[in-house]
Coordinates of C-alpha atoms and ligand atoms in Angstrom, one line a residue:
M88 CA -32.6 15.0 109.4
P89 CA -30.0 13.1 107.4
T90 CA -30.0 13.2 103.7
A91 CA -30.2 10.2 101.5
S92 CA -26.9 9.7 99.9
V93 CA -28.1 7.2 97.4
P94 CA -31.5 6.8 96.0
A95 CA -33.1 3.5 96.9
S96 CA -32.3 1.3 94.0
V97 CA -35.2 -1.0 94.8
S98 CA -36.8 -2.1 91.6
P99 CA -40.5 -2.3 91.9
N100 CA -42.0 -5.4 90.4
R101 CA -42.5 -4.1 87.0
T102 CA -44.5 -6.2 84.5
S103 CA -43.1 -5.9 81.1
S104 CA -45.6 -4.3 78.9
S105 CA -46.5 -6.5 76.0
A106 CA -45.8 -5.1 72.6
A107 CA -49.0 -3.9 70.9
G108 CA -50.1 -6.4 68.2
P109 CA -52.2 -5.7 65.2
M110 CA -55.5 -4.0 66.0
K111 CA -58.3 -6.6 66.5
P112 CA -61.8 -5.8 65.4
K113 CA -64.0 -4.8 68.3
A114 CA -65.7 -7.8 69.8
K115 CA -69.4 -7.8 69.8
T116 CA -69.8 -9.0 73.3
E117 CA -68.0 -7.3 76.2
A118 CA -65.0 -9.1 77.2
P119 CA -65.2 -10.4 80.7
K120 CA -63.7 -7.9 83.1
E121 CA -60.1 -8.9 83.7
K122 CA -59.7 -9.6 87.4
K123 CA -56.9 -7.6 88.9
K124 CA -54.2 -10.0 89.8
L125 CA -53.1 -9.9 93.4
T126 CA -49.5 -9.0 93.8
Y127 CA -47.2 -10.5 96.5
S128 CA -47.3 -7.1 98.2
D129 CA -51.1 -7.2 98.3
L130 CA -50.8 -10.5 100.0
G131 CA -48.2 -9.3 102.5
I132 CA -45.6 -11.7 101.0
F133 CA -42.0 -10.5 101.1
A134 CA -40.2 -12.0 98.1
E135 CA -37.4 -9.5 97.7
K136 CA -33.9 -10.5 98.5
P137 CA -31.4 -8.2 100.3
K138 CA -28.9 -6.2 98.2
R139 CA -26.0 -7.2 100.5
P140 CA -26.9 -10.6 102.0
E141 CA -23.4 -10.8 103.6
M142 CA -24.5 -7.9 105.8
A143 CA -27.8 -9.5 106.8
V144 CA -26.4 -10.5 110.2
V145 CA -26.8 -7.7 112.8
Q146 CA -23.4 -8.4 114.5
K147 CA -21.6 -8.0 111.2
R148 CA -23.3 -4.6 110.6
M149 CA -22.4 -3.5 114.1
A150 CA -18.8 -4.5 113.6
S151 CA -18.6 -2.5 110.4
F152 CA -18.9 0.7 112.4
Q153 CA -16.1 -0.1 114.8
G154 CA -13.4 2.5 114.9
K155 CA -15.0 4.4 112.1
W156 CA -18.0 5.9 113.8
K157 CA -17.9 9.0 115.9
Q158 CA -18.3 8.2 119.6
D159 CA -20.4 11.3 120.2
Y160 CA -23.1 10.5 117.7
T161 CA -26.4 9.9 119.3
Q162 CA -27.0 7.1 116.7
T163 CA -25.0 4.3 118.1
P164 CA -23.7 1.4 115.9
K165 CA -26.2 -0.8 117.7
M166 CA -29.1 1.4 116.8
L167 CA -28.0 1.7 113.3
A168 CA -27.3 -2.0 112.9
D169 CA -30.7 -2.8 114.3
A170 CA -32.3 -0.5 111.7
G171 CA -30.5 -2.5 109.0
M172 CA -27.5 -0.1 108.5
Y173 CA -23.8 -0.9 108.1
Y174 CA -20.9 1.5 107.7
A175 CA -20.8 2.7 104.0
G176 CA -17.1 3.4 104.1
Y177 CA -16.9 7.1 104.2
G178 CA -17.9 10.1 106.4
D179 CA -21.0 9.4 108.4
C180 CA -22.8 7.4 105.7
A181 CA -24.6 4.3 106.8
R182 CA -26.2 2.0 104.3
C183 CA -29.0 -0.5 104.5
F184 CA -28.1 -4.1 103.7
F185 CA -31.5 -4.8 102.3
C186 CA -32.5 -1.8 100.1
G187 CA -29.0 -0.4 99.6
G188 CA -30.2 3.1 100.6
G189 CA -27.6 5.3 102.2
L190 CA -28.1 7.9 104.9
K191 CA -25.6 10.6 105.9
N192 CA -25.4 14.0 107.7
W193 CA -26.9 12.6 110.9
E194 CA -28.2 15.1 113.4
P195 CA -28.7 14.5 117.1
P196 CA -32.4 13.9 117.2
D197 CA -32.5 11.6 114.2
S198 CA -33.7 8.1 114.7
P199 CA -32.3 5.5 112.3
W200 CA -35.6 3.7 111.9
I201 CA -37.5 6.9 111.2
E202 CA -35.0 8.1 108.7
H203 CA -34.9 4.7 107.0
A204 CA -38.7 4.8 106.7
R205 CA -38.7 8.4 105.6
W206 CA -36.2 8.1 102.7
F207 CA -36.7 4.4 101.7
P208 CA -40.3 3.6 102.4
K209 CA -40.2 0.6 100.0
C210 CA -37.5 -1.2 101.9
G211 CA -38.6 -4.7 102.7
Y212 CA -36.6 -4.8 105.9
V213 CA -38.2 -1.7 107.3
R214 CA -41.7 -2.9 106.3
M215 CA -41.0 -6.3 107.8
C216 CA -39.5 -5.1 111.1
K217 CA -41.6 -2.1 111.7
G218 CA -44.7 -2.8 109.7
Q219 CA -46.5 -0.9 106.9
M220 CA -48.3 1.2 109.4
F221 CA -45.1 2.6 110.7
V222 CA -43.9 3.5 107.2
D223 CA -47.2 5.1 106.3
I224 CA -47.2 7.3 109.5
V225 CA -43.7 8.4 108.9
Q226 CA -44.5 9.3 105.3
R227 CA -47.6 11.2 106.3
K228 CA -45.7 13.1 109.0
N229 CA -42.9 13.8 106.6
R230 CA -45.3 15.8 104.4
E231 CA -46.2 17.9 107.5
K232 CA -42.9 18.5 109.2
Q233 CA -39.2 17.7 109.4
E234 CA -38.7 16.4 112.9
I235 CA -40.3 13.1 113.6
T236 CA -39.7 11.2 116.8
L237 CA -39.8 7.5 117.2
K238 CA -42.1 8.0 120.3
E239 CA -44.8 9.9 118.5
V240 CA -44.9 7.3 115.7
E241 CA -45.1 4.5 118.2
D242 CA -47.8 6.3 120.2
E243 CA -49.9 6.7 117.1
I244 CA -49.5 3.0 116.3
N245 CA -50.5 2.0 119.9
E246 CA -53.5 4.3 119.6
K247 CA -54.6 2.7 116.4
T248 CA -53.9 -0.9 117.2
G249 CA -55.1 -0.5 120.8
E250 CA -58.5 0.9 119.9
P251 CA -60.5 -2.3 119.2
R252 CA -59.7 -3.7 122.6
D253 CA -61.0 -0.5 124.3
T254 CA -64.3 -0.5 122.5
E255 CA -64.9 -4.2 122.6
P256 CA -68.5 -4.7 123.6
T257 CA -69.3 -6.4 126.8
A258 CA -71.6 -9.4 126.9
P259 CA -75.2 -8.7 125.7
G260 CA -77.5 -7.7 128.5
V261 CA -74.8 -7.3 131.1
P262 CA -74.0 -3.7 132.1
A263 CA -70.3 -3.1 131.8
S264 CA -69.9 -2.3 135.5
D265 CA -71.4 -5.7 136.3
V266 CA -68.8 -7.7 134.6
S267 CA -66.4 -8.8 137.2
P268 CA -63.3 -10.7 136.2
S269 CA -64.5 -13.9 137.9
K270 CA -67.7 -13.7 136.0
I271 CA -65.9 -13.4 132.7
T272 CA -63.7 -16.4 133.5
E273 CA -66.7 -18.5 134.4
R274 CA -68.6 -17.6 131.3
D275 CA -65.6 -18.1 129.1
L276 CA -65.0 -21.5 130.5
R277 CA -68.6 -22.5 130.1
E278 CA -68.5 -21.5 126.5
R279 CA -65.6 -23.7 126.0
G280 CA -67.6 -26.6 127.5
E281 CA -65.5 -26.8 130.6
D282 CA -66.8 -27.1 134.1
A283 CA -66.2 -23.9 136.0
S284 CA -67.4 -25.1 139.3
H285 CA -64.1 -26.4 140.6
I286 CA -62.1 -23.4 139.5
P287 CA -62.1 -20.9 142.4
G288 CA -59.0 -21.6 144.5
Q289 CA -59.4 -25.2 145.5
Q290 CA -56.0 -26.3 144.5
V291 CA -53.1 -23.9 144.3
P292 CA -51.2 -24.9 141.2
D293 CA -47.5 -25.7 141.8
L294 CA -45.8 -22.4 141.1
E295 CA -42.6 -24.1 140.0
V296 CA -44.4 -26.2 137.5
L297 CA -46.1 -23.2 136.0
E298 CA -42.9 -21.3 135.8
N299 CA -41.2 -24.1 134.0
E300 CA -44.1 -24.4 131.6
N301 CA -43.9 -20.7 131.0
E302 CA -40.2 -20.9 130.3
E303 CA -40.7 -23.8 127.9
L304 CA -43.4 -21.9 126.1
K305 CA -41.3 -18.9 125.8
A306 CA -38.4 -20.8 124.4
E307 CA -40.7 -22.3 121.9
I308 CA -41.7 -19.0 120.4
M309 CA -38.3 -17.4 120.6
C310 CA -36.3 -16.9 117.4
K311 CA -34.1 -19.9 116.8
I312 CA -31.4 -17.8 115.4
C313 CA -30.9 -15.0 118.0
M314 CA -32.9 -16.4 120.8
D315 CA -33.6 -12.8 121.7
R316 CA -36.8 -11.8 120.0
E317 CA -40.0 -13.6 119.4
S318 CA -40.4 -15.6 116.1
A319 CA -42.6 -13.5 113.8
V320 CA -41.8 -14.6 110.2
V321 CA -43.4 -17.5 108.4
F322 CA -41.1 -18.9 105.7
L323 CA -42.6 -19.8 102.3
P324 CA -43.3 -22.3 101.0
C325 CA -42.4 -24.5 104.0
G326 CA -44.5 -22.5 106.5
H327 CA -42.2 -22.8 109.5
L328 CA -42.2 -20.0 112.1
V329 CA -38.8 -20.0 113.6
S330 CA -37.3 -16.6 113.0
C331 CA -37.8 -13.0 114.2
T332 CA -38.1 -10.2 111.7
H333 CA -34.5 -9.1 112.2
C334 CA -32.9 -12.5 111.5
A335 CA -35.2 -13.7 108.7
H336 CA -33.2 -12.1 105.9
A337 CA -29.9 -13.7 107.1
L338 CA -31.2 -17.1 106.1
Q339 CA -31.4 -18.7 102.7
Q340 CA -32.8 -22.0 104.0
C341 CA -35.2 -22.8 106.7
P342 CA -33.2 -23.9 109.7
L343 CA -35.8 -26.5 110.6
C344 CA -36.5 -28.3 107.3
R345 CA -33.7 -27.0 105.1
A346 CA -36.1 -25.9 102.4
E347 CA -35.1 -23.0 100.3
I348 CA -36.8 -19.8 101.5
K349 CA -38.6 -18.3 98.5
G350 CA -40.6 -15.7 100.4
S351 CA -41.9 -14.8 103.9
V352 CA -44.9 -13.4 105.7
R353 CA -45.0 -11.4 108.9
A354 CA -46.9 -13.3 111.6
H355 CA -48.8 -11.7 114.5
M356 CA -49.7 -13.6 117.6
G357 CA -52.7 -12.7 119.6
Ligands
ZN77 ZN1 -33.5 -0.4 103.6
ZN78 ZN1 -33.8 -13.4 115.7
ZN79 ZN1 -39.1 -25.1 107.1

């Protein structure tokens, strides 16, 4: 596993401790319990800014490795850039544009995302792109062993997030084996107040129309910056959903309404 060349210089939101004033006499009645104030992090709001905003664009990070990165490394410039890294300027050190954390001494099995989450678990870019669960799993495994593969972490996430779907109860009173797909469709449609009677194969929908609609829908949810990944970040305060997790930090203003981006939230569809 690579070693961290620079400690993450992420400054946690520290509240300044107020200077102790003169001692007050004890109040007779108990003071109302102070409600714990929710932090941005509690609310899933990302308000931190990248340390090197000029490296927030993935192509720029990729270009930084050109001619300087050993060809035989299993970690390609693309993999590193995707994981937020640009070339730090010496040896095999790569640095994160967001948290400023550096990683060097790469070994063949190392995954940039895993090492990023292992050494810099507070990084907002890792948490936004890979999710808190990813970081938590890597941190837990890190306490147990050295080598962690991307696959084992992803498998565990799939296991965890896939579970509810598997255990979903079937309709009350209907044995699971009795629920055929057509029955589900009919029931669902009725619940929505639609008439299910004309559904089964009376009119074959125009495939071309459907395909076009599908394409339009896809374009609508694609990131307006890279047009490559799905939009998954809601900008605050304007609320627009136009960017993927990878592109969000490259923007200072919302591309739709030009409002300054003061924070963001990871959105999940479906
Ligand atoms: Zn980072
Ligand atoms: Zn994007
Ligand atoms: Zn906007």
